[in-house]
C-alpha positions as a Python dict, from the first residue, in 0.01 Angstrom:
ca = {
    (1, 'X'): (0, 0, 0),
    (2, 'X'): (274, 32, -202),
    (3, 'X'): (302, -338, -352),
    (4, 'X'): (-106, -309, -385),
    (5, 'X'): (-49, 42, -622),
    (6, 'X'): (256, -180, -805),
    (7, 'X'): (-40, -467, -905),
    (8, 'X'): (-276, -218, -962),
    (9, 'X'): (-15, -21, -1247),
    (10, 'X'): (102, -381, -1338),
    (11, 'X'): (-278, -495, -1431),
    (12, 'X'): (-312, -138, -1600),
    (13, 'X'): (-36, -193, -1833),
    (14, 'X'): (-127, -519, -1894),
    (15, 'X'): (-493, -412, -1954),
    (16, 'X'): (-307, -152, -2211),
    (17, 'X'): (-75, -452, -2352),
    (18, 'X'): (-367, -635, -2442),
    (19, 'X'): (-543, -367, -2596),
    (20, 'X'): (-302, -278, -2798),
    (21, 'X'): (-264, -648, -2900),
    (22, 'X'): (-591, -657, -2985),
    (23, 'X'): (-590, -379, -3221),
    (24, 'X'): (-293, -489, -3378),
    (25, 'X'): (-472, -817, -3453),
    (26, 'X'): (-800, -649, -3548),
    (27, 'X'): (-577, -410, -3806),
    (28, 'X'): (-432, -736, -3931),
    (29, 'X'): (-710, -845, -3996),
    (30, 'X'): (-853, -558, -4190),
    (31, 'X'): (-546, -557, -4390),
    (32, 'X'): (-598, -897, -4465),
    (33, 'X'): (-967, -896, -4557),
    (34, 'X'): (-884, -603, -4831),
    (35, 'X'): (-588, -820, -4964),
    (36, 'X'): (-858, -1068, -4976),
    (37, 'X'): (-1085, -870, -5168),
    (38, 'X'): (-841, -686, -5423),
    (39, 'X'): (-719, -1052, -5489),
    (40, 'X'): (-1152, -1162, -5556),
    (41, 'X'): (-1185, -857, -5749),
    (42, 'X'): (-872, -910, -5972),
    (43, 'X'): (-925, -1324, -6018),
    (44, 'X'): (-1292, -1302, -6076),
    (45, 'X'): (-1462, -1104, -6323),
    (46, 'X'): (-1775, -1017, -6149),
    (47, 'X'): (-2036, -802, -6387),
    (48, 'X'): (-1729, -807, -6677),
    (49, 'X'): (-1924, -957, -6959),
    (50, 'X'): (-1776, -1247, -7138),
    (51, 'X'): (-1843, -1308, -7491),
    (52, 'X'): (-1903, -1691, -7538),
    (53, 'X'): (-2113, -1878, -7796),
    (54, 'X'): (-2406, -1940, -7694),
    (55, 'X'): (-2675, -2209, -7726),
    (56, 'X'): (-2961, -2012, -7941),
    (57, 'X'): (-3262, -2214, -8097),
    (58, 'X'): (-3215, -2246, -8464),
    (59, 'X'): (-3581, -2146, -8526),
    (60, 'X'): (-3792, -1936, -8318),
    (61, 'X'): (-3985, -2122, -8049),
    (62, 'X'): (-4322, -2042, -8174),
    (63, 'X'): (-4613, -1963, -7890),
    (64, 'X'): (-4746, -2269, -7750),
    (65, 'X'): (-5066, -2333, -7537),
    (66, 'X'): (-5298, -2031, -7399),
    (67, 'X'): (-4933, -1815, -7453),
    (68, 'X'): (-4925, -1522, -7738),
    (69, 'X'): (-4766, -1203, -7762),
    (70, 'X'): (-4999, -981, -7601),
    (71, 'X'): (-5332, -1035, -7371),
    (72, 'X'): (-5486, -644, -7384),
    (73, 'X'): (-5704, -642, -7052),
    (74, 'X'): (-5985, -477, -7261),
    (75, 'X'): (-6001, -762, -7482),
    (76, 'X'): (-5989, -1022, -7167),
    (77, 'X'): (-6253, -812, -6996),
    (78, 'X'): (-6507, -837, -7295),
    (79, 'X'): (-6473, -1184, -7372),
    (80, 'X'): (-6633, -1186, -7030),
    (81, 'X'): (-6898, -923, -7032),
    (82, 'X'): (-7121, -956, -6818),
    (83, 'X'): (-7049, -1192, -6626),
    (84, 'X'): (-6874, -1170, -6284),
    (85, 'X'): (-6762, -1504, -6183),
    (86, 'X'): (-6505, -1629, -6464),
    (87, 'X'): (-6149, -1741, -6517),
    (88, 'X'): (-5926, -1771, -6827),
    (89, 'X'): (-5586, -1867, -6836),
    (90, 'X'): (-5315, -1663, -7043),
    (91, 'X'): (-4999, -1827, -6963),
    (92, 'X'): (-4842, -2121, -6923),
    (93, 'X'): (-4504, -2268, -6910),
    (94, 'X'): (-4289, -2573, -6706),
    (95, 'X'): (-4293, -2362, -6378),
    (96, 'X'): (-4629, -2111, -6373),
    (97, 'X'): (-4950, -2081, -6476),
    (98, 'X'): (-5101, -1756, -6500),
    (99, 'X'): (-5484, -1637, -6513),
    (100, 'X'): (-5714, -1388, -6487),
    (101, 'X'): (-5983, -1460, -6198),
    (102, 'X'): (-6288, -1229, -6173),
    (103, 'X'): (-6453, -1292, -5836),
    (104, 'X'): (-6831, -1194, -5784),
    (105, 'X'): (-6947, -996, -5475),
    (106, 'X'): (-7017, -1204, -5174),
    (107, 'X'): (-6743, -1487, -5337),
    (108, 'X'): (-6497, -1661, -5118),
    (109, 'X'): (-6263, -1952, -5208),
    (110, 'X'): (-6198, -2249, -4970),
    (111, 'X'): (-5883, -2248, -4812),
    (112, 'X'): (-5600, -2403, -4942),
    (113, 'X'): (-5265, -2437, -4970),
    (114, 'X'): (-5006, -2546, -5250),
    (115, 'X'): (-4723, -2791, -5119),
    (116, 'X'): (-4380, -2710, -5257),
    (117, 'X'): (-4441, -2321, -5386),
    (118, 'X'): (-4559, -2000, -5317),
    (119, 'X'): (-4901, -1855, -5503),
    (120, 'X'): (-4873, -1477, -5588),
    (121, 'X'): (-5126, -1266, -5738),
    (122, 'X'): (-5211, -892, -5856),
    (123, 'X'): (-5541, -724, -5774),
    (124, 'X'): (-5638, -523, -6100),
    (125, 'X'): (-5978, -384, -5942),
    (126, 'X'): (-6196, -449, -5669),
    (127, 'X'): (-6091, -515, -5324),
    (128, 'X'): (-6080, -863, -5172),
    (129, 'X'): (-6019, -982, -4773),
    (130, 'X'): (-5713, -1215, -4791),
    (131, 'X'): (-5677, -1433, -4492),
    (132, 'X'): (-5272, -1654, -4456),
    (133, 'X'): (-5229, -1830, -4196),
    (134, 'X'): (-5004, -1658, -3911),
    (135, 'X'): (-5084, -1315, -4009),
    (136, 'X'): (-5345, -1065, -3944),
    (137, 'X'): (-5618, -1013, -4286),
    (138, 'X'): (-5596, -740, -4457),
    (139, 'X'): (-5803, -573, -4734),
    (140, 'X'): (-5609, -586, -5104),
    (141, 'X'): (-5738, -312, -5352),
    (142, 'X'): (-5629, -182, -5682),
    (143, 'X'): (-5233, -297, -5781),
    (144, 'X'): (-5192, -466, -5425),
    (145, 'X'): (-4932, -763, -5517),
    (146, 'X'): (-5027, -1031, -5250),
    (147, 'X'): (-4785, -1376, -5188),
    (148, 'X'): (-4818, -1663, -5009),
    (149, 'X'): (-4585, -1898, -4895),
    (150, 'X'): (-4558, -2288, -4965),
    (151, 'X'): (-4755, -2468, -4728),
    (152, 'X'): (-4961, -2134, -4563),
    (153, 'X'): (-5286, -2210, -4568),
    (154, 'X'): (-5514, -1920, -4744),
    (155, 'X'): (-5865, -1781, -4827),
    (156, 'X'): (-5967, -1473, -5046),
    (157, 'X'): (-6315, -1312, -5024),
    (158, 'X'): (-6485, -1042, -5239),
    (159, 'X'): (-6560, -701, -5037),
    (160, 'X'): (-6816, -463, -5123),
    (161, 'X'): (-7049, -444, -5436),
    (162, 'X'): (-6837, -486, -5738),
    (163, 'X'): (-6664, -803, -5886),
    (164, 'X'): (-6247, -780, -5760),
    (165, 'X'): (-6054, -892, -6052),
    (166, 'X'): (-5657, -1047, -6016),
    (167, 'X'): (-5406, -1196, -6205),
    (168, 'X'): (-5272, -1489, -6023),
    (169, 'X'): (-4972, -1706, -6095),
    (170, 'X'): (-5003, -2045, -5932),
    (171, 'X'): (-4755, -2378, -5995),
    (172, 'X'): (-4788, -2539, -6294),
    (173, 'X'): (-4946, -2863, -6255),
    (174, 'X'): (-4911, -2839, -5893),
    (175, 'X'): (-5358, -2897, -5739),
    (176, 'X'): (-5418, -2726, -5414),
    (177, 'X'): (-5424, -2909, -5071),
    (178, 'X'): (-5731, -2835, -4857),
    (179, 'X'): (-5710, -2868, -4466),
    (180, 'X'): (-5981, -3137, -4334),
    (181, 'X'): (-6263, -2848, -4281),
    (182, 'X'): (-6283, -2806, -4624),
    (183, 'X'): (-6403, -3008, -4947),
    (184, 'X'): (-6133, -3039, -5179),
    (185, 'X'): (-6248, -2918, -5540),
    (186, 'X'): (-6233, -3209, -5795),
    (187, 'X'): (-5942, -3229, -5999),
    (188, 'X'): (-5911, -3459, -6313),
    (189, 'X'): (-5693, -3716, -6276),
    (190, 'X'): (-5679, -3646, -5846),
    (191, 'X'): (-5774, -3838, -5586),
    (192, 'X'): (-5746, -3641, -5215),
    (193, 'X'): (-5667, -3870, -4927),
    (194, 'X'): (-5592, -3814, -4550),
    (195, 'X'): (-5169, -3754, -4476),
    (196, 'X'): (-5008, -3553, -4219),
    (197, 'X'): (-4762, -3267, -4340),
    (198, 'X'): (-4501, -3085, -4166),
    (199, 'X'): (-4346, -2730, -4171),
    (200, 'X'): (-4449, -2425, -4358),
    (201, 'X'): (-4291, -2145, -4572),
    (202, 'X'): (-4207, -1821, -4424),
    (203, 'X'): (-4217, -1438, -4483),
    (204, 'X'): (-3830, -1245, -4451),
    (205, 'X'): (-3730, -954, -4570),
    (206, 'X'): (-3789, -959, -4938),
    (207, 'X'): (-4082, -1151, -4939),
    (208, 'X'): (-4376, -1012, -4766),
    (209, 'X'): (-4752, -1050, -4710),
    (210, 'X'): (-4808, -810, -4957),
    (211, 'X'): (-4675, -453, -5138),
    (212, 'X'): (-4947, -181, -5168),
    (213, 'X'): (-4783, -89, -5496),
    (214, 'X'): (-4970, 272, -5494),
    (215, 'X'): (-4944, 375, -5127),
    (216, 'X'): (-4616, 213, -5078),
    (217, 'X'): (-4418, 326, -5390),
    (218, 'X'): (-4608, 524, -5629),
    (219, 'X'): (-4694, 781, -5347),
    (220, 'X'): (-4461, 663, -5113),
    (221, 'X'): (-4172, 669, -5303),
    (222, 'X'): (-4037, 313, -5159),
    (223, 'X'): (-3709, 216, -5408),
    (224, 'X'): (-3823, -169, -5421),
    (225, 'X'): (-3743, -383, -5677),
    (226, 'X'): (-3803, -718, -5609),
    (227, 'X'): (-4120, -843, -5480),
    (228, 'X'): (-4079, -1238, -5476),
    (229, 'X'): (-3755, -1397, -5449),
    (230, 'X'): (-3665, -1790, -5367),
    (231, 'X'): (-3514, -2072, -5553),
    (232, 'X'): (-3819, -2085, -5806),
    (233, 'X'): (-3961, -1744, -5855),
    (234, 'X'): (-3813, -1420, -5889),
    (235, 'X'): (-4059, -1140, -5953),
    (236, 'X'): (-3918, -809, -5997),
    (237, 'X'): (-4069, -439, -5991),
    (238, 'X'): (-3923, -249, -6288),
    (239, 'X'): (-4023, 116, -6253),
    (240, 'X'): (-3938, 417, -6469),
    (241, 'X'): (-4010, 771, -6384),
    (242, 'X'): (-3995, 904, -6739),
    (243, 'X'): (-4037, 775, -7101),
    (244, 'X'): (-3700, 691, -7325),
    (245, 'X'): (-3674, 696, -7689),
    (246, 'X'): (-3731, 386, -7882),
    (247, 'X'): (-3384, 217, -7951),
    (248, 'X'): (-3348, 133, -8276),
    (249, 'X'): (-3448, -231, -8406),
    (250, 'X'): (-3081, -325, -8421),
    (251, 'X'): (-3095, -346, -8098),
    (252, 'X'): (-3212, -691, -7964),
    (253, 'X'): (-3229, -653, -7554),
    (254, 'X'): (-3126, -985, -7397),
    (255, 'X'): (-3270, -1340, -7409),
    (256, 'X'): (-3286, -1640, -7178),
    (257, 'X'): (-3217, -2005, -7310),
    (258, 'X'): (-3388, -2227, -7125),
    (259, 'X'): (-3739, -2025, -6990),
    (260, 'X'): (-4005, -1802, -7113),
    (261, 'X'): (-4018, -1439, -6952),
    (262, 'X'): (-4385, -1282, -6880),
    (263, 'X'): (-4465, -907, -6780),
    (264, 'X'): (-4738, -786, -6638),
    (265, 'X'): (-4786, -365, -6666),
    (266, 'X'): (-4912, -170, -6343),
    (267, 'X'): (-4845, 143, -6434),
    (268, 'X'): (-4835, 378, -6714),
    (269, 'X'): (-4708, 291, -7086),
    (270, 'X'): (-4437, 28, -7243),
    (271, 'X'): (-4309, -21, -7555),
    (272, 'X'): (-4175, -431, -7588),
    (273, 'X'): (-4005, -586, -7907),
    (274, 'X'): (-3976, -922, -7912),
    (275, 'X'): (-3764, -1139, -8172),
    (276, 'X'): (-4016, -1210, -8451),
    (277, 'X'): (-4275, -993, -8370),
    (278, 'X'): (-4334, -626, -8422),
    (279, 'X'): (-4317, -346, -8174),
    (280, 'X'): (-4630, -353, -7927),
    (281, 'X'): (-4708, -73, -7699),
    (282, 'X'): (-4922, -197, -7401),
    (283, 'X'): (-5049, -15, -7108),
    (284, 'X'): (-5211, -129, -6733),
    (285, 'X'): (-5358, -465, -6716),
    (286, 'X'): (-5220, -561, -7058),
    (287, 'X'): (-4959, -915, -7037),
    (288, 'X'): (-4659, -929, -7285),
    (289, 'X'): (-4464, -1265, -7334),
    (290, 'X'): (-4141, -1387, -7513),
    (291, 'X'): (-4073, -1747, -7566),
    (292, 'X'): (-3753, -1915, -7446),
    (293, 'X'): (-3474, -1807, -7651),
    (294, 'X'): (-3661, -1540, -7822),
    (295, 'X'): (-3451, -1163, -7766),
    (296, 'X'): (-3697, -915, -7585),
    (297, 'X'): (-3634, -606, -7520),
    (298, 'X'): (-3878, -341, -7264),
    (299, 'X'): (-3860, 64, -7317),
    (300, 'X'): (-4084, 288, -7105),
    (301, 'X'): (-4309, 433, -7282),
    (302, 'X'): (-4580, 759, -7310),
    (303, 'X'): (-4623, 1044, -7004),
    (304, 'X'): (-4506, 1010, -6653),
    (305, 'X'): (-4395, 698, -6429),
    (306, 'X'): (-4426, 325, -6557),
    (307, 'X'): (-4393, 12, -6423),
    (308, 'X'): (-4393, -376, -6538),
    (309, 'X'): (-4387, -661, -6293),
    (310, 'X'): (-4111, -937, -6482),
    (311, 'X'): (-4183, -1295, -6373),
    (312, 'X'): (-3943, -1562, -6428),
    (313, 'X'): (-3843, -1886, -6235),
    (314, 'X'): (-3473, -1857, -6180),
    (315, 'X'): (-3338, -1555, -5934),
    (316, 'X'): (-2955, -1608, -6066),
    (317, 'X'): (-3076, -1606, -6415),
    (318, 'X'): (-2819, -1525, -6703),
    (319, 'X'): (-2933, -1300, -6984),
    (320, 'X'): (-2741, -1312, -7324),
    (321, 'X'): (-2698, -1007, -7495),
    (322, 'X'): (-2601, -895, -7820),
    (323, 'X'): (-2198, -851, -7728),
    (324, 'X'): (-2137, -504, -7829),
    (325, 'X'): (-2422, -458, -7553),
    (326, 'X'): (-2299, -687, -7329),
    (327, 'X'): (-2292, -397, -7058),
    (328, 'X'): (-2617, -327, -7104),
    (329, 'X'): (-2947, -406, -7181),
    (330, 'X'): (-3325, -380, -7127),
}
């Protein structure tokens, strides 16, 4: 009895010894993991801004192709009266190409899929069924920002009586790929041929089916501001509950040297300024662009909330500013 209470107390302490260890190590540990961060924090500058000089164009890059300062929705919308089946694009550059697509009731696309990126796109009115492969379809009405994944096959389809109108951004120069049930659409310059493909892109935690941008966060109140991120897109959701006065022309914004940035408003009012132009207020629907290299700058505008949608291809994207700004920025 008594040598079996002796290896019982003797396991005890050891137990003890080894917890006790253990938290010695784990506080070691700790101790070295904030070293280890004081030491990041003072070797690397993080957010400090650095003042360098910077590659600028020497003349402004002027607006190329369907691109141009502003696309007002009312002026897209009656280039197209009445008709309800109609496309026109209003932006291109290296990595997207954006339209408007108007999509008659009882109209449903083939499905498709594009090969090495995602398609996203904005419903402006209208609702539409949207079937993606490996998830359930759902109905997408007014400001409902829908993405799908490289490689995910996909089919949209008018619902109800009135024409659903979206702005979609799609790869530029990138046709669609058609599973064998469907016809491929003619493209010039493509031939379609039989080939096997494997793997397909994926949903996570940013990047979801889709954002009902009025239940979800105008109603809602859902803090999100990024709706696509991967190594070619980054869309972000820049919302404002209230208006701010206009800055004063001396001050530039920010500008990126080697893509163009495009907005698209959902909500409310904006005022934009972009290098070479004058000061544009736009509203829902309407597009705003600024060349590569051209400073930009976005205020929130007029009564109440508003919100623009900035698309550009690069998520770790640097943006120059002016340097006595350098800290901030619009």
């Amino acid at each position: 009895m008594r040598i079996d209470r002796l290896a019982t107390v003797g396991r005890t302490a050891a137990r003890g010894m080894i917890a006790t260890a253990a938290i010695a190590a784990i506080a070691t540990i700790a101790v070295q993991h904030a070293a280890a961060q004081t030491q990041a924090r003072a070797t690397n500058p993080g957010n400090k801004a650095t003042v360098a000089w910077a590659a600028k164009p020497a003349t402004l890059p002027p607006y190329t192709g369907p691109n141009k300062l502003v696309y007002r929705l009312a002026d897209v919308l009656a280039a197209h009266k009445g008709q309800a089946n109609w496309h026109q694009e209003v932006f291109l550059s290296r990595d997207f190409e954006g339209d408007w697509v108007s999509m008659a009731p009882g109209g449903k696309t083939k499905t498709q899929f594009y090969a090495d990126d995602r398609v996203f796109w904005v419903v402006q009115s209208g609702a539409m069924k949207v079937t993606i492969e490996g998830q359930e379809p759902f109905v997408a009405t007014k400001h409902f920002l829908v993405q799908v994944p490289k490689r995910l096959q996909y089919s949209m389809e008018t619902v109800g009586n009135e024409p659903v109108l979206y702005f979609q951004m799609k790869p530029a120069g990138e046709a669609p790929d058609y599973p064998l049930t469907e016809t491929p659409t003619p493209v010039p310059g493509v031939q379609y041929v039989k080939a096997a493909y494997t793997g397909r892109g994926t949903y996570d935690d940013i990047n979801k089916p889709y954002i009902d941008f009025e239940k979800d966060i105008v109603q809602g109140g859902e803090k999100r501001n990024v709706w696509i991120r991967d190594d070619h897109t980054y869309v972000t959701i820049l919302r404002s509950q209230k208006a701010t006065p206009t800055p004063p022309p001396t001050e530039w914004g920010h500008y990126h040297a080697n893509f163009p940035e495009i907005w698209l408003i959902v909500e409310g009012t904006q005022e934009f300024l972009v290098e070479g132009e004058k000061l544009v207020t736009v509203h829902d629907g309407d597009l705003v662009a600024a060349p590569t290299g051209r400073w930009h700058r976005a205020t929130p505008a007029g009564e109440g909330p508003s919100t623009r949608l900035a698309y550009i291809p690069r998520p770790d994207n640097l943006h120059w500013y002016q340097p006595e700004k350098a800290q901030g920025g619009n």
